[in-house]
Amino acid sequence: MKIAFIVESCLTGVGSHVCIICNNLAKNHEVHLLYSSARADASFQKELLHFSNIGVRLQEIQMSRNINLVSDWKTIQAISNYMRENGPFDIIHCHSSKAGVTGRIASILNGMSHKTLYTPNGLATLSTEAVGFKALLIWLAELLLGYLACQKVIAVSQDEQAYMLKTFKFNSNKVKVIENGISLPRPSHPRQVIRQELGIPDDALVFGFTGRLTYQKNPELLLTAFHNLNHPQSYLLFVGTGELLDSLKQTTNPRVIFTGERTDVPNLLNVFDVFVLPSRYEGLSLSAMEAMAAAL
């Protein structure tokens, strides 16, 4: 089959999710990946090099996370042109909100909406960050495109499916649950070596977070809770980057460590004693699954 994946959020959970699917399907199918580099982390960039070697056809598309009618229309045109020049496709699979909107509209323009799937990876309508007209616009887009522009909506958990059925009144046949999966984390260095690298004593109690430092993930709550804990032998480790990094780093607590973006997350999980995920909302967190697989 000829399959096209479209994704804007090419980092951490969504990026990993798309890469796992592409890697497996590329063994037996012709896979096309339309992506934006604006929010692509080092792990995703590394996967792009691998994809080039295994025959995945790559096409960078300019996409903006924020709503902008002019730039969004240009994105729709670029995706539509690619579909027309390289199609027809047997399956078009859109991931995350922005690619979900632009990709599904492009599929309508090319008469392929009946071949289109959409995986929100955590619906934008769950966020309290968007208010007023913006929140209404997001809700309408999810509702209308869910009915008019895709064959199936993929929920990554039972809870996400229940939310979609209740919020958008979709037919139960419209929403299919395919739970997330991960590759088992395997640390390449002993726990003590990484702790020494980070300046953490062997006998310290380490709380850890992995993921994007964004409003959705709510890292401020974790930082506040750690300060209130007042445990002199404890450390807090933030693994990841994002728009809240600079404000979080204003803390003067020397036992709070920010690693920035890392490609050796299994090594960092091996350092943790307790994994904490303070998110405001999630679909089915890959970070939490990786932490569970690491016996945290």
Short mmCIF file of C-alpha atoms in Angstrom, two decimals:
data_model
loop_
_atom_site.label_atom_id
_atom_site.label_comp_id
_atom_site.label_asym_id
_atom_site.label_seq_id
_atom_site.Cartn_x
_atom_site.Cartn_y
_atom_site.Cartn_z
CA MET A 1 0.00 0.00 0.00
CA LYS A 2 0.96 3.65 -0.45
CA ILE A 3 0.61 5.47 2.88
CA ALA A 4 1.13 9.17 3.70
CA PHE A 5 1.74 10.40 7.24
CA ILE A 6 1.31 14.10 8.02
CA VAL A 7 2.62 15.55 11.30
CA GLU A 8 3.43 19.00 12.67
CA SER A 9 4.44 18.23 16.26
CA CYS A 10 7.65 16.29 15.58
CA LEU A 11 8.92 16.00 19.12
CA THR A 12 8.71 13.72 22.16
CA GLY A 13 5.43 11.77 22.30
CA VAL A 14 3.83 12.55 18.93
CA GLY A 15 7.16 12.40 17.09
CA SER A 16 8.05 9.07 18.69
CA HIS A 17 4.59 7.67 17.95
CA VAL A 18 4.84 8.55 14.24
CA CYS A 19 8.40 7.23 13.96
CA ILE A 20 7.47 3.85 15.47
CA ILE A 21 4.62 3.44 12.97
CA CYS A 22 6.70 4.56 9.98
CA ASN A 23 9.57 2.26 10.88
CA ASN A 24 7.32 -0.78 11.01
CA LEU A 25 5.15 -0.04 7.96
CA ALA A 26 8.14 0.85 5.77
CA LYS A 27 9.17 -2.81 5.83
CA ASN A 28 6.27 -3.80 3.57
CA HIS A 29 4.67 -0.60 2.25
CA GLU A 30 5.53 2.62 0.42
CA VAL A 31 5.60 5.24 3.17
CA HIS A 32 5.58 9.02 2.67
CA LEU A 33 6.22 11.34 5.62
CA LEU A 34 5.16 15.00 5.39
CA TYR A 35 6.56 16.83 8.41
CA SER A 36 7.46 20.24 9.81
CA SER A 37 10.94 20.87 11.18
CA ALA A 38 9.78 23.86 13.26
CA ARG A 39 9.10 21.60 16.25
CA ALA A 40 11.33 18.62 15.54
CA ASP A 41 13.61 17.41 18.33
CA ALA A 42 16.98 15.70 17.99
CA SER A 43 15.47 12.21 18.19
CA PHE A 44 13.10 12.95 15.31
CA GLN A 45 15.90 14.47 13.23
CA LYS A 46 17.95 11.33 13.82
CA GLU A 47 15.03 9.19 12.66
CA LEU A 48 14.79 11.24 9.44
CA LEU A 49 18.32 10.14 8.52
CA HIS A 50 17.33 6.54 9.19
CA PHE A 51 14.14 6.91 7.13
CA SER A 52 16.18 8.13 4.16
CA ASN A 53 18.17 4.90 4.30
CA ILE A 54 15.15 2.58 4.42
CA GLY A 55 13.20 4.20 1.59
CA VAL A 56 10.70 6.41 3.40
CA ARG A 57 9.91 9.37 1.15
CA LEU A 58 10.35 12.60 3.09
CA GLN A 59 8.80 15.98 2.38
CA GLU A 60 9.22 18.98 4.67
CA ILE A 61 6.10 21.16 4.85
CA GLN A 62 5.99 24.60 6.47
CA MET A 63 3.50 24.37 9.35
CA SER A 64 2.87 26.69 12.28
CA ARG A 65 1.49 25.50 15.61
CA ASN A 66 -0.47 28.73 16.06
CA ILE A 67 -3.64 29.50 14.13
CA ASN A 68 -2.90 31.80 11.19
CA LEU A 69 -5.30 31.70 8.27
CA VAL A 70 -2.74 32.88 5.72
CA SER A 71 0.06 30.47 6.66
CA ASP A 72 -2.40 27.65 7.31
CA TRP A 73 -3.85 28.02 3.81
CA LYS A 74 -0.33 27.87 2.36
CA THR A 75 0.23 24.66 4.33
CA ILE A 76 -3.01 23.19 2.97
CA GLN A 77 -1.93 24.07 -0.56
CA ALA A 78 1.51 22.49 -0.08
CA ILE A 79 0.01 19.26 1.29
CA SER A 80 -2.64 19.22 -1.43
CA ASN A 81 -0.02 19.67 -4.16
CA TYR A 82 2.02 16.78 -2.74
CA MET A 83 -1.04 14.53 -2.67
CA ARG A 84 -1.88 15.39 -6.25
CA GLU A 85 1.68 14.91 -7.53
CA ASN A 86 2.49 11.73 -5.59
CA GLY A 87 -0.91 10.09 -5.09
CA PRO A 88 -3.29 8.55 -5.10
CA PHE A 89 -2.69 7.17 -1.61
CA ASP A 90 -4.35 4.16 -0.05
CA ILE A 91 -4.18 5.73 3.41
CA ILE A 92 -3.56 9.29 4.62
CA HIS A 93 -2.86 9.45 8.36
CA CYS A 94 -2.82 12.86 10.06
CA HIS A 95 -1.27 13.27 13.53
CA SER A 96 -1.86 16.03 16.11
CA SER A 97 -4.17 19.02 15.83
CA LYS A 98 -2.54 21.26 13.22
CA ALA A 99 -1.69 18.45 10.80
CA GLY A 100 -5.13 17.05 11.55
CA VAL A 101 -6.80 20.23 10.31
CA THR A 102 -4.55 21.05 7.34
CA GLY A 103 -4.12 17.44 6.24
CA ARG A 104 -7.82 16.64 6.36
CA ILE A 105 -8.78 19.76 4.42
CA ALA A 106 -6.16 18.85 1.80
CA SER A 107 -7.63 15.35 1.61
CA ILE A 108 -11.06 16.86 0.88
CA LEU A 109 -9.59 18.99 -1.91
CA ASN A 110 -8.09 15.83 -3.45
CA GLY A 111 -11.12 13.60 -2.99
CA MET A 112 -9.33 11.37 -0.48
CA SER A 113 -11.25 12.07 2.74
CA HIS A 114 -12.65 8.52 2.65
CA LYS A 115 -9.06 7.23 2.91
CA THR A 116 -8.04 9.55 5.75
CA LEU A 117 -7.35 8.68 9.39
CA TYR A 118 -6.73 11.15 12.21
CA THR A 119 -4.89 10.56 15.49
CA PRO A 120 -5.12 13.64 17.78
CA ASN A 121 -2.60 12.32 20.35
CA GLY A 122 -4.42 14.36 22.99
CA LEU A 123 -7.21 16.59 21.68
CA ALA A 124 -6.58 20.34 21.68
CA THR A 125 -10.11 20.83 23.02
CA LEU A 126 -8.92 19.41 26.35
CA SER A 127 -6.63 22.39 26.84
CA THR A 128 -7.70 25.40 28.91
CA GLU A 129 -4.98 27.44 27.22
CA ALA A 130 -7.28 28.41 24.33
CA VAL A 131 -10.25 30.57 25.34
CA GLY A 132 -13.06 32.50 23.67
CA PHE A 133 -13.18 32.53 19.89
CA LYS A 134 -9.99 30.47 19.55
CA ALA A 135 -11.42 27.69 21.71
CA LEU A 136 -14.66 27.75 19.70
CA LEU A 137 -12.72 27.58 16.42
CA ILE A 138 -10.72 24.55 17.61
CA TRP A 139 -13.88 22.78 18.79
CA LEU A 140 -15.68 23.44 15.48
CA ALA A 141 -12.69 22.22 13.45
CA GLU A 142 -12.51 18.96 15.40
CA LEU A 143 -16.27 18.47 15.14
CA LEU A 144 -16.77 19.26 11.44
CA LEU A 145 -13.62 17.59 10.14
CA GLY A 146 -14.35 14.55 12.28
CA TYR A 147 -17.65 14.10 10.51
CA LEU A 148 -16.73 15.28 7.02
CA ALA A 149 -13.06 14.63 6.40
CA CYS A 150 -11.91 11.30 7.78
CA GLN A 151 -12.87 7.65 7.73
CA LYS A 152 -11.76 7.02 11.31
CA VAL A 153 -10.53 8.98 14.31
CA ILE A 154 -7.92 7.04 16.28
CA ALA A 155 -7.98 7.34 20.07
CA VAL A 156 -4.84 6.21 21.90
CA SER A 157 -6.76 5.24 25.05
CA GLN A 158 -10.23 4.23 26.20
CA ASP A 159 -10.58 7.52 28.06
CA GLU A 160 -9.79 9.53 24.93
CA GLN A 161 -12.39 7.56 22.99
CA ALA A 162 -15.01 8.21 25.68
CA TYR A 163 -14.21 11.92 25.61
CA MET A 164 -14.63 12.08 21.80
CA LEU A 165 -17.94 10.21 21.85
CA LYS A 166 -19.32 12.46 24.58
CA THR A 167 -17.96 15.79 23.30
CA PHE A 168 -18.55 15.42 19.56
CA LYS A 169 -21.36 12.83 19.56
CA PHE A 170 -19.44 10.71 17.06
CA ASN A 171 -20.86 7.33 16.13
CA SER A 172 -19.03 4.61 18.04
CA ASN A 173 -17.87 3.18 14.70
CA LYS A 174 -16.12 6.47 13.90
CA VAL A 175 -13.66 6.29 16.83
CA LYS A 176 -11.26 3.35 17.01
CA VAL A 177 -8.98 2.72 19.99
CA ILE A 178 -5.39 1.77 19.14
CA GLU A 179 -3.37 2.14 22.30
CA ASN A 180 0.13 3.55 22.21
CA GLY A 181 3.15 1.28 22.25
CA ILE A 182 6.83 1.84 22.99
CA SER A 183 10.21 0.28 22.48
CA LEU A 184 11.50 -0.99 25.81
CA PRO A 185 14.05 1.45 27.29
CA ARG A 186 17.52 -0.03 27.67
CA PRO A 187 20.09 2.10 29.53
CA SER A 188 23.57 2.09 28.00
CA HIS A 189 25.39 3.37 31.11
CA PRO A 190 25.18 2.36 34.80
CA ARG A 191 23.03 4.46 37.12
CA GLN A 192 26.02 5.66 39.14
CA VAL A 193 27.85 6.95 36.04
CA ILE A 194 24.95 9.18 34.94
CA ARG A 195 24.37 10.38 38.50
CA GLN A 196 28.02 11.35 38.75
CA GLU A 197 27.76 13.20 35.42
CA LEU A 198 24.81 15.20 36.78
CA GLY A 199 26.36 15.82 40.20
CA ILE A 200 23.79 13.72 42.08
CA PRO A 201 24.90 11.64 45.10
CA ASP A 202 24.37 7.88 44.92
CA ASP A 203 22.12 7.91 48.01
CA ALA A 204 19.90 10.82 46.88
CA LEU A 205 16.17 10.46 46.26
CA VAL A 206 15.58 11.60 42.66
CA PHE A 207 12.24 12.76 41.32
CA GLY A 208 12.17 13.02 37.54
CA PHE A 209 10.15 14.32 34.61
CA THR A 210 10.69 13.64 30.89
CA GLY A 211 8.89 15.55 28.16
CA ARG A 212 8.12 18.99 26.80
CA LEU A 213 8.26 21.89 29.25
CA THR A 214 4.95 23.37 28.12
CA TYR A 215 1.61 24.51 29.50
CA GLN A 216 0.05 21.10 28.85
CA LYS A 217 2.70 19.25 30.85
CA ASN A 218 2.36 21.66 33.81
CA PRO A 219 5.99 21.49 35.05
CA GLU A 220 5.41 24.53 37.31
CA LEU A 221 3.20 22.37 39.54
CA LEU A 222 5.97 19.81 39.93
CA LEU A 223 8.53 22.49 40.77
CA THR A 224 6.21 24.01 43.40
CA ALA A 225 5.52 20.59 44.93
CA PHE A 226 9.24 19.84 45.12
CA HIS A 227 9.94 23.14 46.88
CA ASN A 228 7.18 22.39 49.38
CA LEU A 229 8.59 18.90 50.01
CA ASN A 230 11.70 20.35 51.68
CA HIS A 231 13.56 17.02 51.65
CA PRO A 232 17.32 17.79 51.90
CA GLN A 233 18.38 14.49 50.30
CA SER A 234 16.11 14.81 47.28
CA TYR A 235 16.74 16.08 43.74
CA LEU A 236 14.40 17.05 40.93
CA LEU A 237 15.44 16.31 37.35
CA PHE A 238 13.72 17.89 34.32
CA VAL A 239 14.62 16.10 31.08
CA GLY A 240 13.47 18.05 28.03
CA THR A 241 13.02 21.53 26.68
CA GLY A 242 10.18 23.87 25.78
CA GLU A 243 8.85 27.39 26.09
CA LEU A 244 8.71 27.25 29.91
CA LEU A 245 12.36 26.29 30.34
CA ASP A 246 13.69 29.80 30.93
CA SER A 247 11.05 30.67 33.53
CA LEU A 248 11.55 27.37 35.36
CA LYS A 249 15.30 27.93 35.48
CA GLN A 250 14.73 31.03 37.60
CA THR A 251 14.62 28.71 40.60
CA THR A 252 17.58 29.11 42.95
CA ASN A 253 17.36 25.57 44.32
CA PRO A 254 20.66 23.81 43.49
CA ARG A 255 18.94 20.42 43.71
CA VAL A 256 16.77 21.16 40.69
CA ILE A 257 18.57 20.08 37.51
CA PHE A 258 17.63 20.82 33.90
CA THR A 259 19.30 18.52 31.39
CA GLY A 260 17.81 20.09 28.26
CA GLU A 261 17.09 17.85 25.30
CA ARG A 262 18.64 14.38 25.59
CA THR A 263 18.63 11.43 23.21
CA ASP A 264 19.58 8.94 25.96
CA VAL A 265 16.32 9.04 27.92
CA PRO A 266 16.67 5.39 29.13
CA ASN A 267 19.88 6.43 30.92
CA LEU A 268 18.04 9.29 32.62
CA LEU A 269 15.12 7.08 33.64
CA ASN A 270 17.64 4.77 35.24
CA VAL A 271 18.71 7.68 37.46
CA PHE A 272 15.17 8.36 38.75
CA ASP A 273 13.67 6.88 41.89
CA VAL A 274 10.25 8.42 41.25
CA PHE A 275 8.78 9.48 37.89
CA VAL A 276 6.26 12.35 38.00
CA LEU A 277 3.90 13.44 35.21
CA PRO A 278 1.91 16.53 36.30
CA SER A 279 0.11 17.09 32.95
CA ARG A 280 -3.13 19.01 32.71
CA TYR A 281 -4.31 16.47 30.11
CA GLU A 282 -2.96 13.53 28.10
CA GLY A 283 -4.06 11.04 25.48
CA LEU A 284 -1.88 8.13 26.58
CA SER A 285 1.53 9.38 27.64
CA LEU A 286 4.53 7.63 26.08
CA SER A 287 6.69 9.14 28.84
CA ALA A 288 4.59 7.44 31.49
CA MET A 289 4.72 4.15 29.60
CA GLU A 290 8.50 4.36 29.27
CA ALA A 291 8.78 5.08 32.99
CA MET A 292 6.61 2.07 33.81
CA ALA A 293 8.72 -0.10 31.51
CA ALA A 294 11.76 1.12 33.44
CA ALA A 295 10.12 -0.16 36.66
CA LEU A 296 9.43 3.30 38.08
#
